[in-house]
C-alpha cells in the first residue's frame, strides 16, 4: 500500500523517504516537524519524548480539566443566547489555552475572555495562507511572483507574531523548572541546548500541530453527533453508565469507553484533522510496486485514503458502529490520522487524552442544537494545509443532573 511504502519505518530492505523541501523549508531554525535531516530529527524527537510520556501527560491532565470546566461555563453562558455560540471558534479558545499552558507555561486567556488572543488569530491566518506560500517551492517562476502576492500587512503581522512568541519563550525560560511541570520545554530547558530563536520555532509548531488539529476533531465530532441524534443518545447512555458525576470523568476512565472512542475514530476517518498527504522524497524505491526514481516527490493523501470505498464501505457515511461490536470484528477501516513511522505524530497520546476528556464532559453535561440547519458542515470547510473550518452556531443548555 502506498501510504505504508512512503511513510512507514524503513527496514533492512527498504530506505527511508525523507521529508521534502517542497513543503518543509525553514532554513536554520527548522523545528521538530520541519527538520528534514533524519539524524537531527531523531535527536530532537528524543529531547521532546519525556514530555509526551504517559506519566508526564497524566501529571498535566489537571490542566485539561481546569480549562474544560471554565469552557463549559462559558458555552452555557453564551450558548443560551438566541444566536448561540460559534463552536468552531470556541473550541479553538480551549485547545490553544491548554496548549499555551503546556508550551509557554501560561494560557492565552481565551476561554476566560471568550475570544481569540491576537497571537492565535495571526497564527491561524498564517496557516490558512501557507498553501499559497508553499507553492513557492513547486515552480521556480513562482519563487519570484508569490512574495509579491503576499500583502505587506501579512509580513508586518508575521514580524509582530515573532516578537510576541519570543517574549513568551523568554517568560517560559524565566519560569525554568519552578512550575514543577514536565511540560513540552521542561527537558529541553534542563539540558540547556536550545537558543531562544530555536525554542520560538519549536513553540510555533507545537501550538499549531497540537491545538488546531484537536479543535478540528472536536468540532467535527460535535457536528456529527448533533446531526445523528441516535448516536448522540448512545454516547450519552455509555457516559451515564460509566460516570455518576462529571467530576468522575478522567483520562484513564474514558480510555476504555468503546462508543466514545468509536465516535472519535469515525470522525477522524471522515474528516482527518491533518488532511493532506505531506510530501516526501523518493530515495529510489518502489511505491505500490512501481519504482520511483531518487529525488521524485511522492505523497498519499490522508483524506482520500480514509474515504476510499475499498477501505470503508459506504465511506461518506458517518457510522461509529463500524469500529465496534460485530462490524468492528469483521474488519475496521484502515486509517492513519496521526500518520505512521518516524515522523508520525508525537502528540498522539495527548491528543486522545484531551479529545476524550473534552468530548465526554461536553456530552455528559450539555444538551445542544444547531441554531440554523448547518447542511453538511464538512463541505463548507476548505482545505488548505489544514482545514479552514466553517462557522458552526450552536445553542447549549446544561443537562439537569450533570
Ligand atoms: C487530533 C489531533 C492530532 C492529529 C490528527 C495530528 C496529526 C499529525 C500528523 C498527520 C502528523 C505528521 C505530519 C507530517 O508528516 O508532516 C503530525 C505530526 C506532529 N504532531 Fe500531531 N496531530 C494531532 C495532535 C497533536 C498534538 C496534541 C500535538 C502536541 C503538541 C502534536 C504535535 C505534533 C508534532 C510536534 C508533529 C511533528 C512530529 C515529527 O515530525 O517528529 N500533534 N501530527
Tab-separated table of C-alpha atoms and ligand atoms in Angstrom:
chain	number	residue	atom	x	y	z
A	1	UNK	CA	0.000	0.000	0.000
A	2	UNK	CA	1.441	3.382	-0.968
A	3	UNK	CA	0.908	5.025	2.456
A	4	UNK	CA	2.842	2.258	4.176
A	5	UNK	CA	5.567	2.384	1.499
A	6	UNK	CA	6.085	6.148	1.737
A	7	UNK	CA	5.635	6.896	5.425
A	8	UNK	CA	6.423	3.557	7.132
A	9	UNK	CA	9.542	2.827	9.177
A	10	UNK	CA	12.495	1.884	6.926
A	11	UNK	CA	13.695	-1.717	7.057
A	12	UNK	CA	16.865	-3.543	6.019
A	13	UNK	CA	15.438	-3.840	2.519
A	14	UNK	CA	13.567	-0.501	2.269
A	15	UNK	CA	15.026	3.003	2.552
A	16	UNK	CA	13.501	5.975	4.356
A	17	UNK	CA	11.506	8.531	2.330
A	18	UNK	CA	12.722	11.822	3.875
A	19	UNK	CA	10.592	14.963	4.159
A	20	UNK	CA	10.769	17.085	1.058
A	21	UNK	CA	11.857	20.718	0.764
A	22	UNK	CA	8.696	21.334	-1.290
A	23	UNK	CA	6.863	21.936	1.924
A	24	UNK	CA	9.336	21.578	4.800
A	25	UNK	CA	11.541	24.565	4.125
A	26	UNK	CA	12.574	26.539	7.212
A	27	UNK	CA	16.288	27.147	6.994
A	28	UNK	CA	18.450	27.000	10.102
A	29	UNK	CA	15.667	27.110	12.700
A	30	UNK	CA	13.796	24.066	11.401
A	31	UNK	CA	11.649	22.714	14.219
A	32	UNK	CA	10.747	19.117	15.066
A	33	UNK	CA	8.061	18.967	12.374
A	34	UNK	CA	10.146	20.593	9.632
A	35	UNK	CA	13.620	19.116	10.269
A	36	UNK	CA	14.489	17.151	7.123
A	37	UNK	CA	17.771	15.602	8.266
A	38	UNK	CA	16.819	12.192	9.752
A	39	UNK	CA	19.631	12.210	12.341
A	40	UNK	CA	18.971	15.732	13.596
A	41	UNK	CA	15.266	14.956	13.701
A	42	UNK	CA	15.777	11.783	15.703
A	43	UNK	CA	17.921	13.655	18.265
A	44	UNK	CA	15.265	16.336	18.594
A	45	UNK	CA	12.473	13.802	18.951
A	46	UNK	CA	14.395	12.153	21.830
A	47	UNK	CA	14.631	15.520	23.586
A	48	UNK	CA	10.874	16.044	23.407
A	49	UNK	CA	9.929	12.433	24.196
A	50	UNK	CA	9.862	12.673	28.047
A	51	UNK	CA	7.201	15.414	27.866
A	52	UNK	CA	4.898	13.154	25.865
A	53	UNK	CA	5.203	10.039	28.040
A	54	UNK	CA	2.004	8.652	29.570
A	55	UNK	CA	3.220	9.615	33.061
A	56	UNK	CA	4.127	13.203	32.102
A	57	UNK	CA	0.711	13.608	30.483
A	58	UNK	CA	-1.089	12.161	33.500
A	59	UNK	CA	0.661	14.833	35.589
A	60	UNK	CA	-0.628	17.543	33.206
A	61	UNK	CA	-4.192	16.214	32.996
A	62	UNK	CA	-5.440	18.690	35.602
A	63	UNK	CA	-4.746	21.495	33.082
A	64	UNK	CA	-7.140	19.916	30.581
A	65	UNK	CA	-9.833	19.641	33.266
A	66	UNK	CA	-9.249	23.172	34.541
A	67	UNK	CA	-9.796	24.784	31.126
A	68	UNK	CA	-12.564	22.395	30.050
A	69	UNK	CA	-14.568	23.240	33.160
A	70	UNK	CA	-14.304	27.001	32.512
A	71	UNK	CA	-15.151	26.323	28.844
A	72	UNK	CA	-18.355	24.517	29.894
A	73	UNK	CA	-19.386	27.535	31.982
A	74	UNK	CA	-18.715	29.811	29.018
A	75	UNK	CA	-20.694	27.792	26.475
A	76	UNK	CA	-23.523	27.572	28.969
A	77	UNK	CA	-23.451	31.368	29.442
A	78	UNK	CA	-23.023	32.330	25.774
A	79	UNK	CA	-24.735	29.361	24.196
A	80	UNK	CA	-28.126	30.003	25.752
A	81	UNK	CA	-28.461	33.239	23.782
A	82	UNK	CA	-30.713	33.104	20.690
A	83	UNK	CA	-27.801	33.279	18.234
A	84	UNK	CA	-25.912	30.632	20.169
A	85	UNK	CA	-22.142	30.369	20.065
A	86	UNK	CA	-19.791	29.662	17.171
A	87	UNK	CA	-18.414	26.390	18.497
A	88	UNK	CA	-15.735	26.243	15.779
A	89	UNK	CA	-14.022	29.245	17.330
A	90	UNK	CA	-14.869	28.413	20.950
A	91	UNK	CA	-13.115	25.049	20.749
A	92	UNK	CA	-10.024	26.817	19.441
A	93	UNK	CA	-10.059	29.076	22.544
A	94	UNK	CA	-9.983	25.912	24.620
A	95	UNK	CA	-7.327	23.931	22.778
A	96	UNK	CA	-4.985	26.915	22.336
A	97	UNK	CA	-5.301	27.759	26.047
A	98	UNK	CA	-4.395	24.192	27.019
A	99	UNK	CA	-1.520	24.074	24.533
A	100	UNK	CA	-0.346	27.518	25.710
A	101	UNK	CA	-0.054	26.218	29.282
A	102	UNK	CA	1.920	23.186	28.100
A	103	UNK	CA	4.222	25.168	25.815
A	104	UNK	CA	4.695	28.612	27.358
A	105	UNK	CA	3.615	27.884	30.931
A	106	UNK	CA	0.662	30.259	30.529
A	107	UNK	CA	-2.617	30.236	28.628
A	108	UNK	CA	-3.875	32.914	26.237
A	109	UNK	CA	-6.827	33.707	28.494
A	110	UNK	CA	-9.095	32.968	25.526
A	111	UNK	CA	-11.627	30.783	27.319
A	112	UNK	CA	-11.956	33.326	30.123
A	113	UNK	CA	-12.240	36.262	27.721
A	114	UNK	CA	-14.370	34.280	25.261
A	115	UNK	CA	-12.312	35.500	22.327
A	116	UNK	CA	-9.210	34.643	20.372
A	117	UNK	CA	-5.937	36.095	21.552
A	118	UNK	CA	-4.174	38.221	18.922
A	119	UNK	CA	-1.258	35.735	18.800
A	120	UNK	CA	-3.594	32.882	17.857
A	121	UNK	CA	-5.510	34.909	15.246
A	122	UNK	CA	-2.278	35.768	13.435
A	123	UNK	CA	-1.054	32.186	13.620
A	124	UNK	CA	-4.290	30.817	12.156
A	125	UNK	CA	-4.259	33.379	9.352
A	126	UNK	CA	-0.679	32.346	8.551
A	127	UNK	CA	-1.625	28.672	8.427
A	128	UNK	CA	-4.504	29.313	6.051
A	129	UNK	CA	-2.144	31.337	3.861
A	130	UNK	CA	0.528	28.625	3.978
A	131	UNK	CA	-0.816	26.807	0.930
A	132	UNK	CA	-0.153	29.862	-1.219
A	133	UNK	CA	3.293	30.459	0.254
A	134	UNK	CA	4.074	26.739	-0.105
A	135	UNK	CA	3.558	26.886	-3.858
A	136	UNK	CA	6.737	28.957	-3.981
A	137	UNK	CA	8.904	25.839	-3.999
A	138	UNK	CA	6.931	23.985	-6.651
A	139	UNK	CA	7.724	26.066	-9.707
A	140	UNK	CA	10.822	28.206	-9.861
A	141	UNK	CA	8.983	31.090	-11.506
A	142	UNK	CA	6.575	31.282	-8.563
A	143	UNK	CA	9.524	31.881	-6.250
A	144	UNK	CA	9.616	35.453	-7.510
A	145	UNK	CA	5.905	36.053	-8.001
A	146	UNK	CA	4.432	34.741	-4.764
A	147	UNK	CA	6.175	37.192	-2.413
A	148	UNK	CA	4.601	39.980	-4.476
A	149	UNK	CA	1.172	38.455	-3.918
A	150	UNK	CA	1.559	38.311	-0.145
A	151	UNK	CA	0.304	41.635	1.240
A	152	UNK	CA	2.711	43.878	3.185
A	153	UNK	CA	0.289	43.729	6.091
A	154	UNK	CA	0.853	39.950	6.333
A	155	UNK	CA	4.600	40.380	6.593
A	156	UNK	CA	4.096	43.017	9.306
A	157	UNK	CA	1.818	40.704	11.278
A	158	UNK	CA	4.347	37.870	10.949
A	159	UNK	CA	7.009	40.112	12.497
A	160	UNK	CA	4.677	41.083	15.349
A	161	UNK	CA	3.864	37.436	15.892
A	162	UNK	CA	7.503	36.501	16.076
A	163	UNK	CA	8.203	39.260	18.603
A	164	UNK	CA	5.301	38.133	20.776
A	165	UNK	CA	6.402	34.498	20.574
A	166	UNK	CA	9.913	35.454	21.597
A	167	UNK	CA	8.509	37.308	24.604
A	168	UNK	CA	6.506	34.241	25.600
A	169	UNK	CA	9.536	31.971	25.210
A	170	UNK	CA	11.591	34.316	27.432
A	171	UNK	CA	8.833	34.170	30.025
A	172	UNK	CA	8.925	30.344	29.897
A	173	UNK	CA	12.719	30.420	30.307
A	174	UNK	CA	12.356	32.673	33.343
A	175	UNK	CA	9.963	30.155	34.945
A	176	UNK	CA	12.588	27.414	34.398
A	177	UNK	CA	11.511	24.374	36.368
A	178	UNK	CA	9.786	26.414	39.073
A	179	UNK	CA	6.337	25.306	37.900
A	180	UNK	CA	7.310	21.689	38.642
A	181	UNK	CA	5.772	20.550	35.365
A	182	UNK	CA	7.102	18.094	32.810
A	183	UNK	CA	5.719	20.327	30.055
A	184	UNK	CA	6.965	20.469	26.449
A	185	UNK	CA	10.068	22.504	27.223
A	186	UNK	CA	10.952	21.048	30.632
A	187	UNK	CA	13.531	18.548	29.389
A	188	UNK	CA	14.960	20.941	26.808
A	189	UNK	CA	15.442	23.721	29.351
A	190	UNK	CA	17.084	21.224	31.751
A	191	UNK	CA	19.559	20.298	29.011
A	192	UNK	CA	20.051	23.943	28.115
A	193	UNK	CA	20.929	23.227	24.498
A	194	UNK	CA	18.439	25.321	22.554
A	195	UNK	CA	18.550	29.044	21.972
A	196	UNK	CA	15.589	31.447	22.115
A	197	UNK	CA	15.070	31.565	18.342
A	198	UNK	CA	15.018	27.796	18.092
A	199	UNK	CA	12.613	27.497	21.021
A	200	UNK	CA	10.333	30.027	19.321
A	201	UNK	CA	10.270	27.919	16.178
A	202	UNK	CA	9.520	24.772	18.209
A	203	UNK	CA	6.761	26.565	20.133
A	204	UNK	CA	5.026	27.590	16.927
A	205	UNK	CA	4.846	24.038	15.545
A	206	UNK	CA	3.731	22.640	18.900
A	207	UNK	CA	0.923	25.180	19.112
A	208	UNK	CA	-0.354	24.738	15.588
A	209	UNK	CA	0.119	20.951	15.411
A	210	UNK	CA	-1.332	20.450	18.861
A	211	UNK	CA	-4.165	22.941	19.191
A	212	UNK	CA	-5.664	23.417	15.747
A	213	UNK	CA	-5.887	19.683	14.962
A	214	UNK	CA	-7.550	18.799	18.263
A	215	UNK	CA	-10.066	21.642	17.877
A	216	UNK	CA	-10.900	20.356	14.379
A	217	UNK	CA	-11.581	16.822	15.607
A	218	UNK	CA	-13.775	18.085	18.466
A	219	UNK	CA	-15.797	20.488	16.298
A	220	UNK	CA	-16.404	17.773	13.723
A	221	UNK	CA	-17.409	15.304	16.458
A	222	UNK	CA	-19.976	17.763	17.854
A	223	UNK	CA	-21.330	18.386	14.362
A	224	UNK	CA	-21.687	14.676	13.536
A	225	UNK	CA	-23.261	13.896	16.909
A	226	UNK	CA	-25.700	16.803	16.514
A	227	UNK	CA	-26.619	15.572	13.037
A	228	UNK	CA	-27.064	11.967	14.246
A	229	UNK	CA	-29.260	12.097	17.386
A	230	UNK	CA	-29.409	8.311	17.829
A	231	UNK	CA	-25.576	8.195	18.021
A	232	UNK	CA	-25.602	11.084	20.488
A	233	UNK	CA	-28.001	9.255	22.778
A	234	UNK	CA	-25.947	6.065	22.518
A	235	UNK	CA	-22.873	8.005	23.619
A	236	UNK	CA	-24.823	9.678	26.428
A	237	UNK	CA	-26.032	6.291	27.655
A	238	UNK	CA	-22.481	4.983	27.698
A	239	UNK	CA	-21.285	8.004	29.683
A	240	UNK	CA	-24.228	7.827	32.119
A	241	UNK	CA	-23.468	4.168	32.803
A	242	UNK	CA	-19.784	4.938	33.361
A	243	UNK	CA	-19.980	8.099	35.485
A	244	UNK	CA	-22.135	9.195	38.420
A	245	UNK	CA	-20.964	12.801	38.014
A	246	UNK	CA	-18.914	14.810	35.500
A	247	UNK	CA	-16.220	15.054	38.208
A	248	UNK	CA	-15.604	11.315	37.761
A	249	UNK	CA	-14.569	11.786	34.109
A	250	UNK	CA	-10.831	11.171	33.777
A	251	UNK	CA	-8.402	10.302	31.012
A	252	UNK	CA	-7.886	6.767	32.304
A	253	UNK	CA	-11.594	6.075	32.685
A	254	UNK	CA	-12.528	7.420	29.256
A	255	UNK	CA	-9.789	5.418	27.504
A	256	UNK	CA	-11.817	2.202	27.771
A	257	UNK	CA	-15.206	3.543	26.598
A	258	UNK	CA	-15.874	1.834	23.237
A	259	UNK	CA	-18.510	4.176	21.854
A	260	UNK	CA	-16.696	7.388	22.809
A	261	UNK	CA	-13.576	6.094	21.083
A	262	UNK	CA	-15.549	4.898	18.048
A	263	UNK	CA	-17.026	8.404	17.678
A	264	UNK	CA	-13.526	9.895	17.649
A	265	UNK	CA	-12.110	7.315	15.221
A	266	UNK	CA	-15.022	7.702	12.817
A	267	UNK	CA	-14.808	11.488	12.990
A	268	UNK	CA	-11.084	11.455	12.189
A	269	UNK	CA	-11.699	8.939	9.406
A	270	UNK	CA	-14.148	11.086	7.525
A	271	UNK	CA	-12.645	14.444	8.496
A	272	UNK	CA	-8.937	13.894	9.282
A	273	UNK	CA	-7.695	16.957	11.191
A	274	UNK	CA	-4.392	16.820	9.319
A	275	UNK	CA	-5.989	16.156	5.950
A	276	UNK	CA	-3.283	16.121	3.282
A	277	UNK	CA	-0.501	13.705	2.442
A	278	UNK	CA	2.688	15.508	3.448
A	279	UNK	CA	5.245	15.384	0.592
A	280	UNK	CA	8.229	13.066	0.788
A	281	UNK	CA	11.209	12.487	-1.493
A	282	UNK	CA	11.842	9.081	-3.030
A	283	UNK	CA	15.227	7.596	-2.091
A	284	UNK	CA	14.955	5.456	-5.265
A	285	UNK	CA	12.405	2.920	-4.029
A	286	UNK	CA	9.170	1.241	-5.084
A	287	UNK	CA	5.765	2.638	-4.146
A	288	UNK	CA	2.940	0.160	-4.534
A	289	UNK	CA	5.209	-1.985	-6.658
A	290	UNK	CA	6.236	0.833	-9.018
A	291	UNK	CA	9.851	2.049	-8.946
A	292	UNK	CA	10.095	5.809	-8.252
A	293	UNK	CA	13.494	7.320	-9.180
A	294	UNK	CA	15.521	9.074	-6.475
A	295	UNK	CA	14.525	12.684	-5.851
A	296	UNK	CA	10.930	12.398	-7.146
A	297	UNK	CA	8.267	13.841	-4.858
A	298	UNK	CA	5.606	11.451	-3.614
A	299	UNK	CA	2.694	11.561	-1.190
A	300	UNK	CA	-0.535	9.726	-0.397
A	301	UNK	CA	-3.443	11.893	0.575
A	302	UNK	CA	-4.876	11.023	4.007
A	303	UNK	CA	-8.433	12.246	3.278
A	304	UNK	CA	-8.677	10.290	0.012
A	305	UNK	CA	-7.316	7.160	1.661
A	306	UNK	CA	-9.826	7.403	4.530
A	307	UNK	CA	-12.743	7.974	2.155
A	308	UNK	CA	-11.859	5.170	-0.256
A	309	UNK	CA	-14.712	2.665	-0.577
A	310	UNK	CA	-12.195	-0.218	-0.666
A	311	UNK	CA	-11.197	0.784	2.831
A	312	UNK	CA	-14.578	1.631	4.386
A	313	UNK	CA	-17.859	0.574	2.753
A	314	UNK	CA	-20.288	3.485	2.316
A	315	UNK	CA	-17.264	5.738	3.019
A	316	UNK	CA	-19.052	9.094	3.152
A	317	UNK	CA	-21.476	7.993	5.859
A	318	UNK	CA	-20.508	8.721	9.468
A	319	UNK	CA	-21.037	5.430	11.297
A	320	UNK	CA	-19.237	4.921	14.631
A	321	UNK	CA	-20.617	1.367	14.758
A	322	UNK	CA	-18.178	0.261	12.071
A	323	UNK	CA	-15.425	0.421	14.735
A	324	UNK	CA	-17.042	-1.743	17.419
A	325	UNK	CA	-19.179	-4.824	18.069
A	326	UNK	CA	-19.872	-7.282	15.273
A	327	UNK	CA	-18.999	-4.803	12.499
A	328	UNK	CA	-15.661	-3.961	14.103
A	329	UNK	CA	-14.851	-7.660	14.464
A	330	UNK	CA	-15.264	-8.160	10.710
A	331	UNK	CA	-12.619	-5.565	9.887
A	332	UNK	CA	-12.173	-1.956	10.898
A	333	UNK	CA	-11.292	0.709	8.324
A	334	UNK	CA	-7.571	1.381	7.853
A	335	UNK	CA	-6.958	4.946	8.998
A	336	UNK	CA	-3.820	6.994	9.605
A	337	UNK	CA	-4.943	10.327	11.126
A	338	UNK	CA	-1.653	10.624	13.037
A	339	UNK	CA	0.446	9.250	10.143
A	340	UNK	CA	2.913	6.404	10.736
A	341	UNK	CA	6.653	5.841	11.004
A	342	UNK	CA	9.393	8.021	12.417
A	343	UNK	CA	7.546	11.264	11.501
A	344	UNK	CA	4.190	10.255	12.930
A	345	UNK	CA	2.523	12.494	15.477
A	346	UNK	CA	4.486	12.816	18.708
A	347	UNK	CA	1.367	14.193	20.417
A	348	UNK	CA	-0.957	11.230	19.750
A	349	UNK	CA	-1.380	10.234	23.416
A	350	UNK	CA	-2.016	13.823	24.451
A	351	UNK	CA	-4.489	14.267	21.584
A	352	UNK	CA	-6.556	11.242	22.645
A	353	UNK	CA	-6.403	12.279	26.301
A	354	UNK	CA	-7.648	15.764	25.518
A	355	UNK	CA	-10.280	14.739	22.957
A	356	UNK	CA	-11.765	12.060	25.226
A	357	UNK	CA	-11.994	14.318	28.275
A	358	UNK	CA	-13.396	17.335	26.433
A	359	UNK	CA	-15.926	15.389	24.363
A	360	UNK	CA	-17.051	13.262	27.316
A	361	UNK	CA	-17.539	16.343	29.503
A	362	UNK	CA	-19.476	18.281	26.850
A	363	UNK	CA	-21.775	15.355	26.040
A	364	UNK	CA	-22.260	14.486	29.709
A	365	UNK	CA	-23.114	17.989	30.877
A	366	UNK	CA	-24.724	19.714	27.871
A	367	UNK	CA	-27.697	19.451	25.546
A	368	UNK	CA	-27.245	21.272	22.258
A	369	UNK	CA	-28.947	22.144	18.982
A	370	UNK	CA	-27.875	23.883	15.785
A	371	UNK	CA	-29.078	27.488	15.520
A	372	UNK	CA	-29.729	27.010	11.775
A	373	UNK	CA	-29.585	23.937	9.591
A	374	UNK	CA	-25.795	23.595	9.093
A	375	UNK	CA	-26.158	21.495	5.927
A	376	UNK	CA	-23.281	19.054	5.545
A	377	UNK	CA	-20.732	21.046	7.581
A	378	UNK	CA	-17.543	19.332	6.246
A	379	UNK	CA	-18.432	20.532	2.746
A	380	UNK	CA	-18.391	24.130	3.986
A	381	UNK	CA	-14.804	23.777	5.218
A	382	UNK	CA	-11.991	24.492	2.784
A	383	UNK	CA	-8.770	22.609	2.552
A	384	UNK	CA	-5.520	24.500	2.962
A	385	UNK	CA	-2.617	22.750	4.701
A	386	UNK	CA	-5.117	22.203	7.497
A	387	UNK	CA	-8.883	22.718	7.333
A	388	UNK	CA	-10.163	26.259	7.269
A	389	UNK	CA	-13.235	25.404	9.223
A	390	UNK	CA	-16.691	26.883	8.646
A	391	UNK	CA	-18.593	28.549	11.472
A	392	UNK	CA	-20.980	26.293	13.369
A	393	UNK	CA	-23.504	28.074	15.570
A	394	UNK	CA	-24.981	26.038	18.383
A	395	UNK	CA	-27.228	26.677	21.369
A	396	UNK	CA	-26.288	24.925	24.610
A	397	UNK	CA	-28.204	24.149	27.792
A	398	UNK	CA	-26.863	22.387	30.878
A	399	UNK	CA	-28.406	18.980	31.449
A	400	UNK	CA	-30.455	18.656	34.629
A	401	UNK	CA	-28.386	16.114	36.567
A	402	UNK	CA	-24.859	16.789	35.335
B	1	LIG	C1	-6.323	15.069	16.634
B	1	LIG	C2	-5.156	15.618	16.858
B	1	LIG	C3	-3.925	15.442	16.003
B	1	LIG	C4	-3.772	14.926	14.738
B	1	LIG	C5	-4.836	14.341	13.839
B	1	LIG	C6	-2.362	15.033	14.408
B	1	LIG	C7	-1.806	14.588	13.198
B	1	LIG	C8	-0.464	14.652	12.893
B	1	LIG	C9	0.125	14.182	11.659
B	1	LIG	C10	-0.629	13.547	10.486
B	1	LIG	C11	1.468	14.409	11.723
B	1	LIG	C12	2.523	14.109	10.630
B	1	LIG	C13	2.730	15.363	9.812
B	1	LIG	C14	3.803	15.263	8.765
B	1	LIG	O1	4.209	14.181	8.367
B	1	LIG	O2	4.243	16.346	8.332
B	1	LIG	C15	1.729	15.045	12.999
B	1	LIG	C16	2.971	15.435	13.424
B	1	LIG	C17	3.188	16.134	14.603
B	1	LIG	N1	2.267	16.398	15.597
B	1	LIG	FE1	0.320	15.880	15.587
B	1	LIG	N2	-1.700	15.601	15.452
B	1	LIG	C18	-2.600	15.850	16.458
B	1	LIG	C19	-2.348	16.376	17.703
B	1	LIG	C20	-1.108	16.767	18.154
B	1	LIG	C21	-0.817	17.262	19.483
B	1	LIG	C22	-1.819	17.377	20.642
B	1	LIG	C23	0.488	17.623	19.496
B	1	LIG	C24	1.213	18.208	20.687
B	1	LIG	C25	1.940	19.244	20.664
B	1	LIG	C26	1.055	17.329	18.178
B	1	LIG	C27	2.344	17.576	17.768
B	1	LIG	C28	2.901	17.114	16.582
B	1	LIG	C29	4.298	17.310	16.221
B	1	LIG	C30	5.341	18.065	17.037
B	1	LIG	C31	4.473	16.694	14.986
B	1	LIG	C32	5.785	16.553	14.201
B	1	LIG	C33	6.435	15.246	14.641
B	1	LIG	C34	7.751	14.893	13.966
B	1	LIG	O3	7.987	15.266	12.818
B	1	LIG	O4	8.534	14.201	14.629
B	1	LIG	N3	0.044	16.812	17.400
B	1	LIG	N4	0.544	15.155	13.700
